[in-house]
Amino acid sequence: MAKGSKKSVAMQEPRVIIRPIGKMGGLDNIHAALVVLVLILLALLVYVSYAKPPVIAPLNATNSTSCKNGTTSNGCLSAIHTPAEIKSYVERMLASYSEVNSSLSILPYISNITAMSISYLPSGKWYAVLPAHDPVTGAGFYLSFLLNDKNLSDSIPFLQAAKPSAVSNNYVASDGVISMANASSCVSASPLQIYWFLDPYSPGAISSLSYMTSMESRFGSRISVYPEILFSQYSQGIADSEGTNSTLELGAYLFCASLQSPSQFSSFASKLNSTYSGSYMSSGLLAALASSAGLNETELGGCLSSAPGHISSQELLAKQLKITSTPAVVTDCRYLSLPETAADAVCYANSSLC
């Protein structure tokens, strides 16, 4: 039997392919592109490191003394009005709200004009903003106005409300104080004269007496406060049912009580404030309050008989000073304020008292 022959299997060595070095030094296309990208990024980094950034002048820059409203990269900002003139106009505009027959009439007295900020815009507009406060909660908020430089009367108040129909010559002189145009100081400079206008039946009139007595206690003989009784629509509403003479009695008692000592008037005002409920007060009730306050009944009786004539002259003073709503306070015959800000008016009229 023939033996089968075995086939010998030869072991093969692995082959290594060696490519010749070409133009790119052995790199393929992808690696070459990555190298180029890295080089570009390095060059860009070097450029950014040494390049100077462009200088851009801010909108309200004041680096040029010849540019009263600031500069831009193209030169001075051109404006017709100055910031001082814009501030003055905004103060007048705010004061005009005091003549608006709505809750907006309180705006002049709650605005902080000393913190007003004014900016000029290249569009030919002025932007003024100032802080104010809620008189009830004390919370702060901002009032702002956009004014046309070519025509200041073309202004937009950002109050979600209409602007005054006309801008008066009155202006807000200090926080809570309006300076009345064409008004001069009272003839008597000392003590400082203060006129407290009120229709006794108007909302807030009787409660305002607490501010009056507080001021008299604070400033003493350095001020003289005169209640000025007015007969407005609120008293007229009472008179329609109770009669005019009976309605005037509350104002007459206030006027006559103010002529007695400050302590007696303060006591009467306090008792009146705690008793008044917003409705008609009879002569019997007023007489009882006067007695419990310790008013001199003889002096009171003589004053009450002549009070109507005095009250009529007070109406003329109110017309002269253009007082249309109460309570309102006029200090030194030229500064208008609310009862709440009357002390601020005293300090503004004569800073030596504060």
mmCIF file of C-alpha atoms in Angstrom:
data_model
loop_
_atom_site.group_PDB
_atom_site.id
_atom_site.type_symbol
_atom_site.label_atom_id
_atom_site.label_comp_id
_atom_site.label_asym_id
_atom_site.label_seq_id
_atom_site.Cartn_x
_atom_site.Cartn_y
_atom_site.Cartn_z
ATOM 1 C CA MET A 1 0.000 0.000 0.000
ATOM 2 C CA ALA A 2 1.565 3.114 -0.995
ATOM 3 C CA LYS A 3 2.035 5.675 1.671
ATOM 4 C CA GLY A 4 0.205 8.948 1.145
ATOM 5 C CA SER A 5 2.502 11.866 0.576
ATOM 6 C CA LYS A 6 2.107 14.964 2.858
ATOM 7 C CA LYS A 7 1.928 18.420 1.334
ATOM 8 C CA SER A 8 4.207 20.850 3.106
ATOM 9 C CA VAL A 9 2.584 24.208 3.962
ATOM 10 C CA ALA A 10 5.038 27.118 3.840
ATOM 11 C CA MET A 11 4.546 29.908 6.504
ATOM 12 C CA GLN A 12 4.110 33.292 4.829
ATOM 13 C CA GLU A 13 5.609 36.510 6.363
ATOM 14 C CA PRO A 14 3.357 39.630 6.614
ATOM 15 C CA ARG A 15 4.068 42.224 4.013
ATOM 16 C CA VAL A 16 4.774 45.892 4.957
ATOM 17 C CA ILE A 17 3.880 48.423 2.349
ATOM 18 C CA ILE A 18 6.206 51.434 2.375
ATOM 19 C CA ARG A 19 5.080 54.370 0.375
ATOM 20 C CA PRO A 20 7.539 56.872 -0.917
ATOM 21 C CA ILE A 21 7.597 60.358 0.543
ATOM 22 C CA GLY A 22 5.598 62.615 -1.668
ATOM 23 C CA LYS A 23 5.113 66.389 -1.906
ATOM 24 C CA MET A 24 3.176 66.614 1.416
ATOM 25 C CA GLY A 25 5.769 64.750 3.447
ATOM 26 C CA GLY A 26 3.607 61.683 3.875
ATOM 27 C CA LEU A 27 0.438 63.508 5.052
ATOM 28 C CA ASP A 28 -2.875 62.792 3.472
ATOM 29 C CA ASN A 29 -5.308 65.535 2.426
ATOM 30 C CA ILE A 30 -7.288 65.611 5.711
ATOM 31 C CA HIS A 31 -4.239 66.013 7.929
ATOM 32 C CA ALA A 32 -2.830 68.678 5.685
ATOM 33 C CA ALA A 33 -6.074 70.675 5.905
ATOM 34 C CA LEU A 34 -6.004 70.490 9.708
ATOM 35 C CA VAL A 35 -2.462 71.835 9.803
ATOM 36 C CA VAL A 36 -3.447 74.763 7.577
ATOM 37 C CA LEU A 37 -6.463 75.536 9.829
ATOM 38 C CA VAL A 38 -4.274 75.613 12.960
ATOM 39 C CA LEU A 39 -1.869 77.997 11.272
ATOM 40 C CA ILE A 40 -4.743 80.335 10.315
ATOM 41 C CA LEU A 41 -6.092 80.354 13.883
ATOM 42 C CA LEU A 42 -2.645 81.148 15.282
ATOM 43 C CA ALA A 43 -2.265 84.058 12.876
ATOM 44 C CA LEU A 44 -5.725 85.407 13.807
ATOM 45 C CA LEU A 45 -4.907 85.168 17.518
ATOM 46 C CA VAL A 46 -1.699 87.181 17.042
ATOM 47 C CA TYR A 47 -3.594 89.855 15.094
ATOM 48 C CA VAL A 48 -6.335 90.241 17.715
ATOM 49 C CA SER A 49 -3.757 90.456 20.506
ATOM 50 C CA TYR A 50 -1.957 93.400 18.975
ATOM 51 C CA ALA A 51 -4.775 95.236 17.201
ATOM 52 C CA LYS A 52 -6.319 98.308 19.008
ATOM 53 C CA PRO A 53 -10.115 98.362 19.469
ATOM 54 C CA PRO A 54 -12.024 101.266 17.863
ATOM 55 C CA VAL A 55 -12.935 104.160 20.179
ATOM 56 C CA ILE A 56 -16.675 104.959 20.226
ATOM 57 C CA ALA A 57 -17.818 108.126 22.035
ATOM 58 C CA PRO A 58 -20.846 107.609 24.284
ATOM 59 C CA LEU A 59 -24.092 109.360 23.415
ATOM 60 C CA ASN A 60 -23.909 111.885 26.236
ATOM 61 C CA ALA A 61 -20.142 112.260 26.368
ATOM 62 C CA THR A 62 -18.880 115.492 27.851
ATOM 63 C CA ASN A 63 -15.225 115.141 26.811
ATOM 64 C CA SER A 64 -15.511 118.281 24.698
ATOM 65 C CA THR A 65 -16.058 121.533 26.544
ATOM 66 C CA SER A 66 -17.439 123.127 23.390
ATOM 67 C CA CYS A 67 -20.293 120.614 23.113
ATOM 68 C CA LYS A 68 -22.992 121.659 25.574
ATOM 69 C CA ASN A 69 -25.149 118.558 24.922
ATOM 70 C CA GLY A 70 -22.374 115.980 24.481
ATOM 71 C CA THR A 71 -20.673 114.471 21.433
ATOM 72 C CA THR A 72 -20.845 111.549 19.044
ATOM 73 C CA SER A 73 -18.163 110.162 16.715
ATOM 74 C CA ASN A 74 -19.420 112.679 14.138
ATOM 75 C CA GLY A 75 -19.088 115.733 16.376
ATOM 76 C CA CYS A 76 -21.312 117.712 18.750
ATOM 77 C CA LEU A 77 -24.925 116.885 19.423
ATOM 78 C CA SER A 78 -26.978 119.825 18.187
ATOM 79 C CA ALA A 79 -29.948 120.937 20.314
ATOM 80 C CA ILE A 80 -32.041 124.085 20.528
ATOM 81 C CA HIS A 81 -32.598 123.938 24.281
ATOM 82 C CA THR A 82 -30.266 123.321 27.194
ATOM 83 C CA PRO A 83 -30.748 120.775 29.990
ATOM 84 C CA ALA A 84 -31.528 123.647 32.390
ATOM 85 C CA GLU A 85 -34.326 124.859 30.108
ATOM 86 C CA ILE A 86 -35.751 121.342 29.851
ATOM 87 C CA LYS A 87 -35.707 120.971 33.649
ATOM 88 C CA SER A 88 -37.527 124.283 34.020
ATOM 89 C CA TYR A 89 -40.200 123.234 31.507
ATOM 90 C CA VAL A 90 -40.761 119.868 33.206
ATOM 91 C CA GLU A 91 -41.172 121.692 36.552
ATOM 92 C CA ARG A 92 -43.834 123.916 34.978
ATOM 93 C CA MET A 93 -45.523 120.935 33.376
ATOM 94 C CA LEU A 94 -45.670 119.112 36.698
ATOM 95 C CA ALA A 95 -47.097 122.192 38.424
ATOM 96 C CA SER A 96 -49.840 122.339 35.786
ATOM 97 C CA TYR A 97 -51.193 119.021 37.034
ATOM 98 C CA SER A 98 -52.277 120.794 40.232
ATOM 99 C CA GLU A 99 -55.024 122.431 38.158
ATOM 100 C CA VAL A 100 -56.296 119.142 36.737
ATOM 101 C CA ASN A 101 -59.589 118.087 38.293
ATOM 102 C CA SER A 102 -58.557 114.506 39.023
ATOM 103 C CA SER A 103 -56.256 112.443 41.206
ATOM 104 C CA LEU A 104 -53.373 113.561 38.952
ATOM 105 C CA SER A 105 -53.460 116.924 40.751
ATOM 106 C CA ILE A 106 -51.295 115.385 43.472
ATOM 107 C CA LEU A 107 -48.351 114.707 41.111
ATOM 108 C CA PRO A 108 -46.490 117.993 41.770
ATOM 109 C CA TYR A 109 -46.401 117.269 45.481
ATOM 110 C CA ILE A 110 -45.057 113.717 45.334
ATOM 111 C CA SER A 111 -42.322 114.268 42.722
ATOM 112 C CA ASN A 112 -38.645 114.524 43.649
ATOM 113 C CA ILE A 113 -37.428 117.159 41.187
ATOM 114 C CA THR A 114 -33.981 117.347 42.789
ATOM 115 C CA ALA A 115 -33.291 113.846 41.451
ATOM 116 C CA MET A 116 -34.407 114.611 37.881
ATOM 117 C CA SER A 117 -32.226 113.107 35.129
ATOM 118 C CA ILE A 118 -32.205 114.633 31.642
ATOM 119 C CA SER A 119 -30.785 113.168 28.399
ATOM 120 C CA TYR A 120 -30.690 114.428 24.833
ATOM 121 C CA LEU A 121 -31.409 111.926 22.048
ATOM 122 C CA PRO A 122 -29.986 112.207 18.495
ATOM 123 C CA SER A 123 -33.557 111.980 17.185
ATOM 124 C CA GLY A 124 -34.131 115.540 18.418
ATOM 125 C CA LYS A 125 -35.938 114.556 21.640
ATOM 126 C CA TRP A 126 -35.258 115.213 25.294
ATOM 127 C CA TYR A 127 -35.937 112.502 27.861
ATOM 128 C CA ALA A 128 -36.527 113.500 31.493
ATOM 129 C CA VAL A 129 -37.116 111.054 34.332
ATOM 130 C CA LEU A 130 -37.585 111.654 38.060
ATOM 131 C CA PRO A 131 -38.622 109.579 41.071
ATOM 132 C CA ALA A 132 -41.915 109.975 42.930
ATOM 133 C CA HIS A 133 -43.601 108.209 45.825
ATOM 134 C CA ASP A 134 -47.054 106.940 46.656
ATOM 135 C CA PRO A 135 -48.317 109.185 49.501
ATOM 136 C CA VAL A 136 -50.324 106.332 51.020
ATOM 137 C CA THR A 137 -47.967 103.340 50.823
ATOM 138 C CA GLY A 138 -44.690 105.234 50.458
ATOM 139 C CA ALA A 139 -43.727 103.004 47.518
ATOM 140 C CA GLY A 140 -41.488 104.640 44.928
ATOM 141 C CA PHE A 141 -42.020 104.868 41.187
ATOM 142 C CA TYR A 142 -40.757 106.964 38.270
ATOM 143 C CA LEU A 143 -42.302 109.690 36.129
ATOM 144 C CA SER A 144 -40.838 110.318 32.693
ATOM 145 C CA PHE A 145 -41.390 112.765 29.851
ATOM 146 C CA LEU A 146 -40.347 112.788 26.200
ATOM 147 C CA LEU A 147 -40.103 116.326 24.806
ATOM 148 C CA ASN A 148 -39.646 117.546 21.243
ATOM 149 C CA ASP A 149 -36.623 119.864 21.145
ATOM 150 C CA LYS A 150 -38.180 121.943 18.343
ATOM 151 C CA ASN A 151 -41.518 122.317 20.157
ATOM 152 C CA LEU A 152 -41.522 121.614 23.906
ATOM 153 C CA SER A 153 -45.308 121.703 24.056
ATOM 154 C CA ASP A 154 -45.198 118.553 21.917
ATOM 155 C CA SER A 155 -44.419 116.345 24.896
ATOM 156 C CA ILE A 156 -45.437 112.874 25.987
ATOM 157 C CA PRO A 157 -45.812 112.038 29.688
ATOM 158 C CA PHE A 158 -45.310 108.341 30.407
ATOM 159 C CA LEU A 159 -48.004 108.274 33.100
ATOM 160 C CA GLN A 160 -50.669 106.294 31.265
ATOM 161 C CA ALA A 161 -52.673 109.500 31.508
ATOM 162 C CA ALA A 162 -53.343 112.668 29.553
ATOM 163 C CA LYS A 163 -51.036 115.622 29.878
ATOM 164 C CA PRO A 164 -52.345 119.010 31.122
ATOM 165 C CA SER A 165 -54.334 120.945 28.555
ATOM 166 C CA ALA A 166 -51.986 123.900 29.068
ATOM 167 C CA VAL A 167 -48.662 124.412 30.791
ATOM 168 C CA SER A 168 -48.863 127.192 33.364
ATOM 169 C CA ASN A 169 -46.091 129.527 34.474
ATOM 170 C CA ASN A 170 -46.168 127.966 37.942
ATOM 171 C CA TYR A 171 -43.390 125.477 38.573
ATOM 172 C CA VAL A 172 -42.393 122.880 41.139
ATOM 173 C CA ALA A 173 -39.767 124.641 43.230
ATOM 174 C CA SER A 174 -39.022 121.877 45.719
ATOM 175 C CA ASP A 175 -40.381 118.514 46.790
ATOM 176 C CA GLY A 176 -44.060 119.090 47.538
ATOM 177 C CA VAL A 177 -43.893 122.845 46.849
ATOM 178 C CA ILE A 178 -45.161 124.850 43.854
ATOM 179 C CA SER A 179 -43.943 128.375 43.215
ATOM 180 C CA MET A 180 -46.835 130.482 41.925
ATOM 181 C CA ALA A 181 -46.074 132.727 38.958
ATOM 182 C CA ASN A 182 -46.345 136.498 39.352
ATOM 183 C CA ALA A 183 -46.689 136.163 43.134
ATOM 184 C CA SER A 184 -44.545 138.043 45.608
ATOM 185 C CA SER A 185 -43.800 137.574 49.277
ATOM 186 C CA CYS A 186 -46.293 138.706 51.896
ATOM 187 C CA VAL A 187 -45.897 142.223 53.261
ATOM 188 C CA SER A 188 -45.063 140.840 56.699
ATOM 189 C CA ALA A 189 -41.944 138.695 56.591
ATOM 190 C CA SER A 190 -41.982 137.780 60.268
ATOM 191 C CA PRO A 191 -43.739 135.794 61.433
ATOM 192 C CA LEU A 192 -44.064 133.789 58.225
ATOM 193 C CA GLN A 193 -47.625 134.034 56.912
ATOM 194 C CA ILE A 194 -49.476 130.798 56.077
ATOM 195 C CA TYR A 195 -52.996 130.652 54.640
ATOM 196 C CA TRP A 196 -54.809 127.345 55.142
ATOM 197 C CA PHE A 197 -57.669 127.210 52.594
ATOM 198 C CA LEU A 198 -60.412 124.688 53.268
ATOM 199 C CA ASP A 199 -64.038 124.010 52.689
ATOM 200 C CA PRO A 200 -64.803 122.303 56.023
ATOM 201 C CA TYR A 201 -67.052 119.778 54.313
ATOM 202 C CA SER A 202 -64.574 118.850 51.557
ATOM 203 C CA PRO A 203 -62.790 115.478 51.840
ATOM 204 C CA GLY A 204 -59.661 115.700 53.979
ATOM 205 C CA ALA A 205 -60.318 119.246 55.191
ATOM 206 C CA ILE A 206 -61.025 118.520 58.850
ATOM 207 C CA SER A 207 -58.278 115.879 59.079
ATOM 208 C CA SER A 208 -55.806 118.410 57.634
ATOM 209 C CA LEU A 209 -56.148 120.432 60.845
ATOM 210 C CA SER A 210 -53.815 117.945 62.539
ATOM 211 C CA TYR A 211 -51.029 119.102 60.186
ATOM 212 C CA MET A 212 -51.843 122.719 61.012
ATOM 213 C CA THR A 213 -51.631 122.263 64.774
ATOM 214 C CA SER A 214 -48.494 120.135 64.373
ATOM 215 C CA MET A 215 -46.811 122.966 62.448
ATOM 216 C CA GLU A 216 -47.848 125.530 65.061
ATOM 217 C CA SER A 217 -46.327 123.322 67.730
ATOM 218 C CA ARG A 218 -43.113 122.871 65.727
ATOM 219 C CA PHE A 219 -42.500 126.455 64.598
ATOM 220 C CA GLY A 220 -44.289 128.343 67.373
ATOM 221 C CA SER A 221 -44.443 132.129 67.087
ATOM 222 C CA ARG A 222 -42.193 132.113 64.021
ATOM 223 C CA ILE A 223 -45.251 131.387 61.839
ATOM 224 C CA SER A 224 -48.833 132.641 61.743
ATOM 225 C CA VAL A 225 -51.414 130.224 60.336
ATOM 226 C CA TYR A 226 -54.790 131.528 59.204
ATOM 227 C CA PRO A 227 -57.672 129.156 58.358
ATOM 228 C CA GLU A 228 -59.328 130.502 55.202
ATOM 229 C CA ILE A 229 -62.892 129.198 54.891
ATOM 230 C CA LEU A 230 -64.287 128.575 51.395
ATOM 231 C CA PHE A 231 -67.793 127.670 50.290
ATOM 232 C CA SER A 232 -67.316 125.158 47.459
ATOM 233 C CA GLN A 233 -69.473 122.455 45.939
ATOM 234 C CA TYR A 234 -69.109 120.305 49.054
ATOM 235 C CA SER A 235 -70.657 122.888 51.362
ATOM 236 C CA GLN A 236 -73.223 123.633 48.684
ATOM 237 C CA GLY A 237 -74.291 119.982 48.809
ATOM 238 C CA ILE A 238 -74.894 120.337 52.564
ATOM 239 C CA ALA A 239 -76.624 123.709 52.113
ATOM 240 C CA ASP A 240 -79.139 122.222 49.690
ATOM 241 C CA SER A 241 -80.629 120.220 52.550
ATOM 242 C CA GLU A 242 -79.633 122.148 55.707
ATOM 243 C CA GLY A 243 -79.643 125.747 54.508
ATOM 244 C CA THR A 244 -76.755 128.109 53.815
ATOM 245 C CA ASN A 245 -76.552 129.796 57.232
ATOM 246 C CA SER A 246 -76.522 126.471 59.088
ATOM 247 C CA THR A 247 -73.859 125.096 56.751
ATOM 248 C CA LEU A 248 -71.589 128.121 57.288
ATOM 249 C CA GLU A 249 -71.531 127.569 61.056
ATOM 250 C CA LEU A 250 -68.811 124.904 60.904
ATOM 251 C CA GLY A 251 -66.472 127.282 59.070
ATOM 252 C CA ALA A 252 -67.376 130.116 61.440
ATOM 253 C CA TYR A 253 -66.451 128.011 64.479
ATOM 254 C CA LEU A 254 -63.120 127.094 62.881
ATOM 255 C CA PHE A 255 -62.328 130.712 62.072
ATOM 256 C CA CYS A 256 -63.233 131.974 65.549
ATOM 257 C CA ALA A 257 -61.447 129.141 67.356
ATOM 258 C CA SER A 258 -58.245 129.990 65.467
ATOM 259 C CA LEU A 259 -58.324 133.497 66.980
ATOM 260 C CA GLN A 260 -57.965 132.110 70.487
ATOM 261 C CA SER A 261 -54.792 130.656 71.991
ATOM 262 C CA PRO A 262 -52.921 127.938 70.041
ATOM 263 C CA SER A 263 -53.619 125.403 72.776
ATOM 264 C CA GLN A 264 -57.356 126.162 72.737
ATOM 265 C CA PHE A 265 -57.522 125.903 68.955
ATOM 266 C CA SER A 266 -55.496 122.688 68.985
ATOM 267 C CA SER A 267 -57.921 121.177 71.511
ATOM 268 C CA PHE A 268 -60.955 122.236 69.459
ATOM 269 C CA ALA A 269 -59.429 120.909 66.210
ATOM 270 C CA SER A 270 -58.608 117.582 67.869
ATOM 271 C CA LYS A 271 -62.143 117.143 69.240
ATOM 272 C CA LEU A 272 -63.643 118.185 65.922
ATOM 273 C CA ASN A 273 -61.457 115.719 64.029
ATOM 274 C CA SER A 274 -62.447 112.834 66.306
ATOM 275 C CA THR A 275 -66.156 113.690 65.994
ATOM 276 C CA TYR A 276 -66.520 114.617 62.326
ATOM 277 C CA SER A 277 -67.977 111.826 60.180
ATOM 278 C CA GLY A 278 -68.292 113.616 56.847
ATOM 279 C CA SER A 279 -71.865 114.757 57.383
ATOM 280 C CA TYR A 280 -73.567 117.937 58.597
ATOM 281 C CA MET A 281 -72.572 119.204 62.059
ATOM 282 C CA SER A 282 -75.316 121.068 63.931
ATOM 283 C CA SER A 283 -74.815 124.260 65.901
ATOM 284 C CA GLY A 284 -75.607 122.412 69.126
ATOM 285 C CA LEU A 285 -72.844 119.856 68.508
ATOM 286 C CA LEU A 286 -70.351 122.590 67.587
ATOM 287 C CA ALA A 287 -71.180 124.548 70.747
ATOM 288 C CA ALA A 288 -70.631 121.431 72.858
ATOM 289 C CA LEU A 289 -67.245 120.786 71.240
ATOM 290 C CA ALA A 290 -66.207 124.400 71.776
ATOM 291 C CA SER A 291 -67.148 124.185 75.449
ATOM 292 C CA SER A 292 -65.287 120.916 76.030
ATOM 293 C CA ALA A 293 -62.206 122.370 74.271
ATOM 294 C CA GLY A 294 -62.147 125.251 76.725
ATOM 295 C CA LEU A 295 -62.808 128.061 74.255
ATOM 296 C CA ASN A 296 -63.689 131.435 75.762
ATOM 297 C CA GLU A 297 -67.423 131.554 75.167
ATOM 298 C CA THR A 298 -67.675 135.348 75.396
ATOM 299 C CA GLU A 299 -65.020 135.868 72.710
ATOM 300 C CA LEU A 300 -66.499 133.044 70.666
ATOM 301 C CA GLY A 301 -69.987 134.525 70.713
ATOM 302 C CA GLY A 302 -68.789 137.949 69.571
ATOM 303 C CA CYS A 303 -66.706 136.433 66.777
ATOM 304 C CA LEU A 304 -69.455 134.154 65.456
ATOM 305 C CA SER A 305 -71.749 137.137 64.827
ATOM 306 C CA SER A 306 -69.203 138.830 62.548
ATOM 307 C CA ALA A 307 -67.706 135.670 61.008
ATOM 308 C CA PRO A 308 -69.766 135.727 57.745
ATOM 309 C CA GLY A 309 -68.178 139.051 56.735
ATOM 310 C CA HIS A 310 -64.666 137.745 57.387
ATOM 311 C CA ILE A 311 -65.374 134.553 55.425
ATOM 312 C CA SER A 312 -66.540 136.602 52.421
ATOM 313 C CA SER A 313 -63.181 138.391 52.307
ATOM 314 C CA GLN A 314 -61.431 135.028 52.461
ATOM 315 C CA GLU A 315 -63.282 134.014 49.289
ATOM 316 C CA LEU A 316 -61.755 137.037 47.551
ATOM 317 C CA LEU A 317 -58.248 136.031 48.689
ATOM 318 C CA ALA A 318 -58.779 132.535 47.293
ATOM 319 C CA LYS A 319 -59.782 133.990 43.910
ATOM 320 C CA GLN A 320 -56.751 136.255 43.918
ATOM 321 C CA LEU A 321 -54.426 133.308 44.549
ATOM 322 C CA LYS A 322 -56.422 131.082 42.139
ATOM 323 C CA ILE A 323 -57.242 128.440 44.748
ATOM 324 C CA THR A 324 -59.809 126.165 43.147
ATOM 325 C CA SER A 325 -59.773 123.084 45.391
ATOM 326 C CA THR A 326 -59.244 122.465 49.081
ATOM 327 C CA PRO A 327 -57.549 121.767 51.360
ATOM 328 C CA ALA A 328 -54.656 123.843 50.030
ATOM 329 C CA VAL A 329 -51.921 125.828 51.785
ATOM 330 C CA VAL A 330 -50.208 129.024 50.601
ATOM 331 C CA THR A 331 -46.998 129.967 52.411
ATOM 332 C CA ASP A 332 -45.554 133.496 52.227
ATOM 333 C CA CYS A 333 -48.232 134.382 49.657
ATOM 334 C CA ARG A 334 -46.372 132.564 46.851
ATOM 335 C CA TYR A 335 -45.733 128.889 47.644
ATOM 336 C CA LEU A 336 -48.547 126.401 47.163
ATOM 337 C CA SER A 337 -48.569 123.024 48.914
ATOM 338 C CA LEU A 338 -50.766 120.330 50.334
ATOM 339 C CA PRO A 339 -51.339 120.162 54.106
ATOM 340 C CA GLU A 340 -49.011 117.142 54.135
ATOM 341 C CA THR A 341 -46.179 119.155 52.549
ATOM 342 C CA ALA A 342 -46.868 122.520 54.193
ATOM 343 C CA ALA A 343 -43.868 122.141 56.514
ATOM 344 C CA ASP A 344 -41.663 121.631 53.435
ATOM 345 C CA ALA A 345 -42.989 124.923 52.050
ATOM 346 C CA VAL A 346 -42.067 126.681 55.291
ATOM 347 C CA CYS A 347 -38.526 125.334 55.072
ATOM 348 C CA TYR A 348 -38.255 126.337 51.416
ATOM 349 C CA ALA A 349 -39.601 129.848 52.068
ATOM 350 C CA ASN A 350 -37.264 130.406 55.004
ATOM 351 C CA SER A 351 -34.576 127.774 55.501
ATOM 352 C CA SER A 352 -33.484 129.405 58.769
ATOM 353 C CA LEU A 353 -36.664 128.086 60.398
ATOM 354 C CA CYS A 354 -35.692 124.447 59.788
#
